[in-house]
Coordinates of C-alpha atoms in Angstrom, one line a residue:
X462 CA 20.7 5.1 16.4
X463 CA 18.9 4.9 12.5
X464 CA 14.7 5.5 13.0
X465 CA 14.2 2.0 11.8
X466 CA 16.3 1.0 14.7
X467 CA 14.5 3.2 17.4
X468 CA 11.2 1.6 15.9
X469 CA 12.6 -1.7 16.8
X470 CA 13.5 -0.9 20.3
X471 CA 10.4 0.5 20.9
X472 CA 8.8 -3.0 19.3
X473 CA 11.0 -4.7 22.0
X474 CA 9.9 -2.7 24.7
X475 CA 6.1 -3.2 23.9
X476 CA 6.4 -7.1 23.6
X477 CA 9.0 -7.5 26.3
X478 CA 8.7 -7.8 30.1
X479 CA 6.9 -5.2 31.9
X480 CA 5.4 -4.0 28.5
X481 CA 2.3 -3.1 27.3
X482 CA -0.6 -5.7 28.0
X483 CA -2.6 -4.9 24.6
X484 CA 0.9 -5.1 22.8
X485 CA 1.8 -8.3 24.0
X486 CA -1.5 -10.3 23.6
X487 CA -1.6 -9.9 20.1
X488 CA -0.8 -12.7 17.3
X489 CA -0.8 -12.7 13.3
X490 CA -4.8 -13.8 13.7
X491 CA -5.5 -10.6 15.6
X492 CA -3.0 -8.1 13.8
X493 CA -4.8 -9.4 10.1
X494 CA -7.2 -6.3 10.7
X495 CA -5.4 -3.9 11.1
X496 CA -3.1 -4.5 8.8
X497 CA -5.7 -4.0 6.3
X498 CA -7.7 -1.3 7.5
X499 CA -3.6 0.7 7.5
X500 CA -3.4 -0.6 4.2
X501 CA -6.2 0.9 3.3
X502 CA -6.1 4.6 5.2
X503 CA -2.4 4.7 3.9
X504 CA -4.4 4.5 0.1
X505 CA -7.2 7.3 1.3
X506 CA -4.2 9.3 2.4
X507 CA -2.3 8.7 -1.0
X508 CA -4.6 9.9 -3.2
X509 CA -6.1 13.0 -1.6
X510 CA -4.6 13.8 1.5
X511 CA -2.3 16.2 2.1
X512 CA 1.4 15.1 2.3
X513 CA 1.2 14.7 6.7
X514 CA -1.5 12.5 6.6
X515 CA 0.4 10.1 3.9
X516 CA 3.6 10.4 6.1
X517 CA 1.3 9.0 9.1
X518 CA -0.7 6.4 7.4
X519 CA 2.3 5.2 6.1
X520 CA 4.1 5.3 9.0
X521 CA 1.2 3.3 11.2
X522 CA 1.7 0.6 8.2
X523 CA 5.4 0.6 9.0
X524 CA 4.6 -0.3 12.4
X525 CA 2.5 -3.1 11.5
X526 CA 5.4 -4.8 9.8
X527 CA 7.6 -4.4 12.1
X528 CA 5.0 -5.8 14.9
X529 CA 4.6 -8.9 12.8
X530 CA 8.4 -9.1 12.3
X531 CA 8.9 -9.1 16.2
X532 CA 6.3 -11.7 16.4
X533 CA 7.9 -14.1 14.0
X534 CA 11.2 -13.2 16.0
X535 CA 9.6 -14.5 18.7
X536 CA 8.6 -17.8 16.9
X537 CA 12.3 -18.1 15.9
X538 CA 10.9 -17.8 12.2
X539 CA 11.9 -14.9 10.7
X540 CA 13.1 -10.9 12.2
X541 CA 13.5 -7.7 10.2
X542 CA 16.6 -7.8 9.5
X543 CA 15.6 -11.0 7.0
X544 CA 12.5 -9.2 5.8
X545 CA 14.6 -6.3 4.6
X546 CA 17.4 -8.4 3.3
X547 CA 14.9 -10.8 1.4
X548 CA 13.6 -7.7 -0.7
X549 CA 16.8 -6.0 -1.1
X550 CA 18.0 -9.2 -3.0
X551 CA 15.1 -9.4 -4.7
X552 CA 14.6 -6.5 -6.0
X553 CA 18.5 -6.6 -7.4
X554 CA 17.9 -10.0 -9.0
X555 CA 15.0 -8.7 -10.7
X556 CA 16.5 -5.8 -12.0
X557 CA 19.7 -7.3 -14.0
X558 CA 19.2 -4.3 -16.4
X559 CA 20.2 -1.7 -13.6
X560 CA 22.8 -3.9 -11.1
X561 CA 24.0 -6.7 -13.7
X562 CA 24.7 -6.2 -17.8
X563 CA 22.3 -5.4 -20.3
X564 CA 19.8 -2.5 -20.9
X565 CA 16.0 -2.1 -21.1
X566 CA 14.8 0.9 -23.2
X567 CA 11.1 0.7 -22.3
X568 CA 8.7 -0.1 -19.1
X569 CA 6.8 -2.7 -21.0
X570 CA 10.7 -4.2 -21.5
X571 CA 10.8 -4.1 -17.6
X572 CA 7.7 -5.4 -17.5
X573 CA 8.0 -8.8 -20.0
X574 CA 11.2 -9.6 -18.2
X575 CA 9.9 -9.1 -14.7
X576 CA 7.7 -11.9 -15.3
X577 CA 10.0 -14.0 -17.0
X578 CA 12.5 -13.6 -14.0
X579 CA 9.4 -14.5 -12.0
X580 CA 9.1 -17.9 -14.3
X581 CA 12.4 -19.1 -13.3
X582 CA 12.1 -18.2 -9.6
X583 CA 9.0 -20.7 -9.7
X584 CA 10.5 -23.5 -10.6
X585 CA 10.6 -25.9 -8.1
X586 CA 7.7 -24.8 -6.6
X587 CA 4.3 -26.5 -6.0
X588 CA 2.3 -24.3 -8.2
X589 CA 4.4 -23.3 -10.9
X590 CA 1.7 -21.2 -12.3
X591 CA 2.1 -17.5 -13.0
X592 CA -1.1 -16.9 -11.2
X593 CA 0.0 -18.8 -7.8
X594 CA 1.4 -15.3 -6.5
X595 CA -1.7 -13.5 -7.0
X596 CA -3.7 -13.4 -3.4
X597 CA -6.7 -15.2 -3.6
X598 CA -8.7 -12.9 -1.0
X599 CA -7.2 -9.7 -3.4
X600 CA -10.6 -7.2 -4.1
X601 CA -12.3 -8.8 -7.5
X602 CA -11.6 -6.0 -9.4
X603 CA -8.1 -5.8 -8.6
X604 CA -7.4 -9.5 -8.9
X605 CA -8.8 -9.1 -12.5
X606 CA -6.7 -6.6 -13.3
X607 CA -3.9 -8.4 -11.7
X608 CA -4.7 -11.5 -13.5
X609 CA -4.8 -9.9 -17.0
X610 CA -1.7 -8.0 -16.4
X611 CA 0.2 -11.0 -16.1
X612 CA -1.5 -12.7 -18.7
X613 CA -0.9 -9.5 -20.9
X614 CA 3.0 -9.8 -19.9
X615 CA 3.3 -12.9 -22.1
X616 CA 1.6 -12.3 -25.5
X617 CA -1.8 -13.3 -24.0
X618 CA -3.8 -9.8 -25.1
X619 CA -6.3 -8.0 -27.6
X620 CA -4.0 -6.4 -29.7
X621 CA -5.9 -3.4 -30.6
X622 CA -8.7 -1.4 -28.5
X623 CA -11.6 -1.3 -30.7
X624 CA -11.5 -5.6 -30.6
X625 CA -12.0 -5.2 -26.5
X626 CA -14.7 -3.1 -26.9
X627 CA -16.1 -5.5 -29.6
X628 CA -15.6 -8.2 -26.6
X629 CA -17.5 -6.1 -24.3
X630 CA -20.4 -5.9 -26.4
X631 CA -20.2 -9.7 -26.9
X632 CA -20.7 -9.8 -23.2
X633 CA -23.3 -7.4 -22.4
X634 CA -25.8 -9.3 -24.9
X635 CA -24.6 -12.3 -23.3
X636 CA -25.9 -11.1 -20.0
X637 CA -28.8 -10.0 -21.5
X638 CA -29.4 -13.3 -22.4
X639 CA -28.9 -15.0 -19.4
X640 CA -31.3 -11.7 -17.8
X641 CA -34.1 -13.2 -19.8
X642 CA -33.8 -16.7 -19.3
X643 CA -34.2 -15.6 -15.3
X644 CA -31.2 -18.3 -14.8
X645 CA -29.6 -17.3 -11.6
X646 CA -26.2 -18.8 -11.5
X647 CA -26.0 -17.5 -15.8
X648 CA -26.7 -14.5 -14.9
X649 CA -23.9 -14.1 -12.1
X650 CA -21.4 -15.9 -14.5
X651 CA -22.3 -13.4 -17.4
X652 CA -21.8 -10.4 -14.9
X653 CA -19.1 -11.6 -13.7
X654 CA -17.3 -12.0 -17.8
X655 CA -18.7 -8.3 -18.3
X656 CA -17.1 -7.1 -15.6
X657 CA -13.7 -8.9 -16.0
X658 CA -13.6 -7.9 -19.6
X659 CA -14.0 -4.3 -18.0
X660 CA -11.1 -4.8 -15.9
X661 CA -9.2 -5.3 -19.0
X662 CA -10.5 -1.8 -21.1
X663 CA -9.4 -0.5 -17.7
X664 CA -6.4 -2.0 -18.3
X665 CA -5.7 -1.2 -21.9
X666 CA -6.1 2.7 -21.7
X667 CA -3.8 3.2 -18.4
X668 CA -6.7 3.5 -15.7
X669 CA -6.6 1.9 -12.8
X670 CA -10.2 0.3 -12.6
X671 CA -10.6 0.2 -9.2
X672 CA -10.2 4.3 -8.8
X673 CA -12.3 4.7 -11.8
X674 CA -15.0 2.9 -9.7
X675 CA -13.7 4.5 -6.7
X676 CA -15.0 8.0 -8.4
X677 CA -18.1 6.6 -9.8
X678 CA -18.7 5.7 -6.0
X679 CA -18.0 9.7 -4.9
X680 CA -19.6 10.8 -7.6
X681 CA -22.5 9.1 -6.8
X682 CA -22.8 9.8 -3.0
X683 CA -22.1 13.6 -3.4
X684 CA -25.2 13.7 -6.6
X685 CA -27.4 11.9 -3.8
X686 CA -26.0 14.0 -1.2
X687 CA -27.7 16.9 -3.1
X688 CA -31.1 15.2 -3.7
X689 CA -31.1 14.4 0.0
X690 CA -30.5 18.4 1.0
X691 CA -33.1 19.2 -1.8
X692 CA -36.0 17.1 0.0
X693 CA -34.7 18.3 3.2
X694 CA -35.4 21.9 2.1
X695 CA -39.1 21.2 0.6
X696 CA -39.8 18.9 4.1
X697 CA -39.7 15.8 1.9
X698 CA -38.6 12.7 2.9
X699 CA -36.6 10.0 1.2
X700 CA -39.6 7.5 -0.3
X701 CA -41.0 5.8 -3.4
X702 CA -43.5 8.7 -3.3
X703 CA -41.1 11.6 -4.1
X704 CA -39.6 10.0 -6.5
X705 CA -40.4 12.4 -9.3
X706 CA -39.0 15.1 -7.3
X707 CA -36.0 13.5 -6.5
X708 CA -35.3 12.3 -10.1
X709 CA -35.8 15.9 -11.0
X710 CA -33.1 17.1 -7.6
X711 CA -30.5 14.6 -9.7
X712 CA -30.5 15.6 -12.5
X713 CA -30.4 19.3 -11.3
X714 CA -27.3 17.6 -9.1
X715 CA -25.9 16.5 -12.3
X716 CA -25.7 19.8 -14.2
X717 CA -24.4 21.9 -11.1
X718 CA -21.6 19.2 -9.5
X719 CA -20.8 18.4 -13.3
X720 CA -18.7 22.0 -13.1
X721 CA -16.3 20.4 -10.4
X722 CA -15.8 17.0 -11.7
X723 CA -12.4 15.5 -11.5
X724 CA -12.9 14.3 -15.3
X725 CA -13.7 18.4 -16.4
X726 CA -10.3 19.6 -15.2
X727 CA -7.4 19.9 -17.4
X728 CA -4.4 18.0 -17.0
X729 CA -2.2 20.6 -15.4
X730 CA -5.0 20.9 -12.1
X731 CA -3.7 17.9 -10.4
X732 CA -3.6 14.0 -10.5
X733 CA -7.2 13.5 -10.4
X734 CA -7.6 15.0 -13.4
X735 CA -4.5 13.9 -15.5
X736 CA -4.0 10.8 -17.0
X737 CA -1.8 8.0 -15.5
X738 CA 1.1 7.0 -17.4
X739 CA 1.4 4.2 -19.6
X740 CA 4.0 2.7 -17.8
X741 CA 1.9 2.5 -14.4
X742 CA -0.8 0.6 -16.1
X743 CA 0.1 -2.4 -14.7
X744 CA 1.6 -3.3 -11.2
X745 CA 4.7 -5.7 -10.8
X746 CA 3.7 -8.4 -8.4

């Protein structure tokens, strides 16, 4: 017996007969949590934990697909078996340049025809858009970047770097506009083009925005984390009061942590300090 088929009979067991309570109460509605919360604990795990930990969270993900599968089984929808099959054939008829004729050189190659395979498998559809398979509930900051890829994928794109940048300078007096008028809903919609056109620089130089504010996030927490054991020494308290002192704790937070910065560490010391490859700037979807 394969794993994937001991995982299935242990499925059956939970959800069948005599099996476990919890297991067999839950529905798609219920499940939607923790499919996310795997989702993201498999990412945490991923990017800095050690290679157990990844082979856990990803096998607790693992799990939740194959408890959703034995729930559509159930509704006579769908099973495994048709989940697995599903992707195997599309993954083949999306890749013509490895299981059919032809070549691709490049990943931006890959890329352009990815989508256009993508064009033809729409037809028919209701919403024969290009954005109609991007999730609407996706993070912001990943749907932008999702949204620009594709976008990017068919000629749509600043050609050159320095024009972006240009673009986000356009925006940033733009919301400095709308910031003086005091108009609220300009002000969100100003923000919201700054930040978009963000996504995209992201984009354009091979970073993956949301780790980029991911690490702004750390960064931020572990410079506070400092100010905070700085008052605690001098039996000072977080307040308006000490601010002085704890402006002066983070910037003396900034120049000691600055030493062990992902961003100061050469390229050879690990992924957090190397730059992503070109051909990972985007994601297929």
């Amino acid at each position: 017996m394969s794993e994937m088929d001991r995982l299935k009979a242990i499925m059956d067991r939970l959800r069948g007969p005599g099996g476990c309570p919890w297991d067999r109460e839950q529905t798609y509605e219920t499940l939607a949590t923790f499919l996310l919360e795997e989702t993201y604990e498999t990412l945490e795990a991923m990017r800095s934990g050690p290679p157990a930990a990844h082979r856990e969270e990803l096998g607790d993900l693992l799990f939740q697909i194959v408890f959703q599968c034995r729930i559509a089984q159930e509704r006579g929808d769908f099973d495994i078996e048709d989940v697995m099959r599903h992707i195997a054939e599309k993954i083949i008829r999306r890749h013509p340049h490895v299981f059919g004729e032809g070549r691709l050189q490049t990943a931006d190659q890959v890329l352009a025809q990815w989508e256009q395979i993508k064009v033809e498998e729409r037809r028919g559809k209701l919403d024969t858009s290009m954005f109609g398979s991007v999730p609407s509930n996706l993070p912001a900051l990943l749907k932008a970047l999702r949204i620009s890829s594709k976008a990017a994928r068919v000629g749509f794109d600043w050609t050159e770097l320095g024009d972006l940048l240009e673009k986000v300078d356009e925006e940033t007096r733009e919301m400095r506009q709308a910031l003086r008028s005091k108009n609220r809903a300009a002000i969100q919609e100003e923000l919201g083009d700054l930040l978009f056109t963000i996504a995209n620089v992201a984009r354009h130089v091979g970073i993956d925005p949301e780790q980029a504010l991911q690490g702004a996030n750390h960064k931020f927490v572990e410079r506070f984390r400092y100010v905070e054991a700085g008052l605690g020494r001098a039996g000072l308290k977080l307040a308006p009061e000490n601010r002085a002192r704890m402006e002066s704790l983070w910037r003396e937070s900034k120049r000691n942590l600055r030493r062990t910065s992902p961003g100061r560490r050469s390229p050879s010391s690990g992924i957090s300090g190397s730059a992503p490859r070109r051909a990972r700037r985007t994601a297929r979807s």
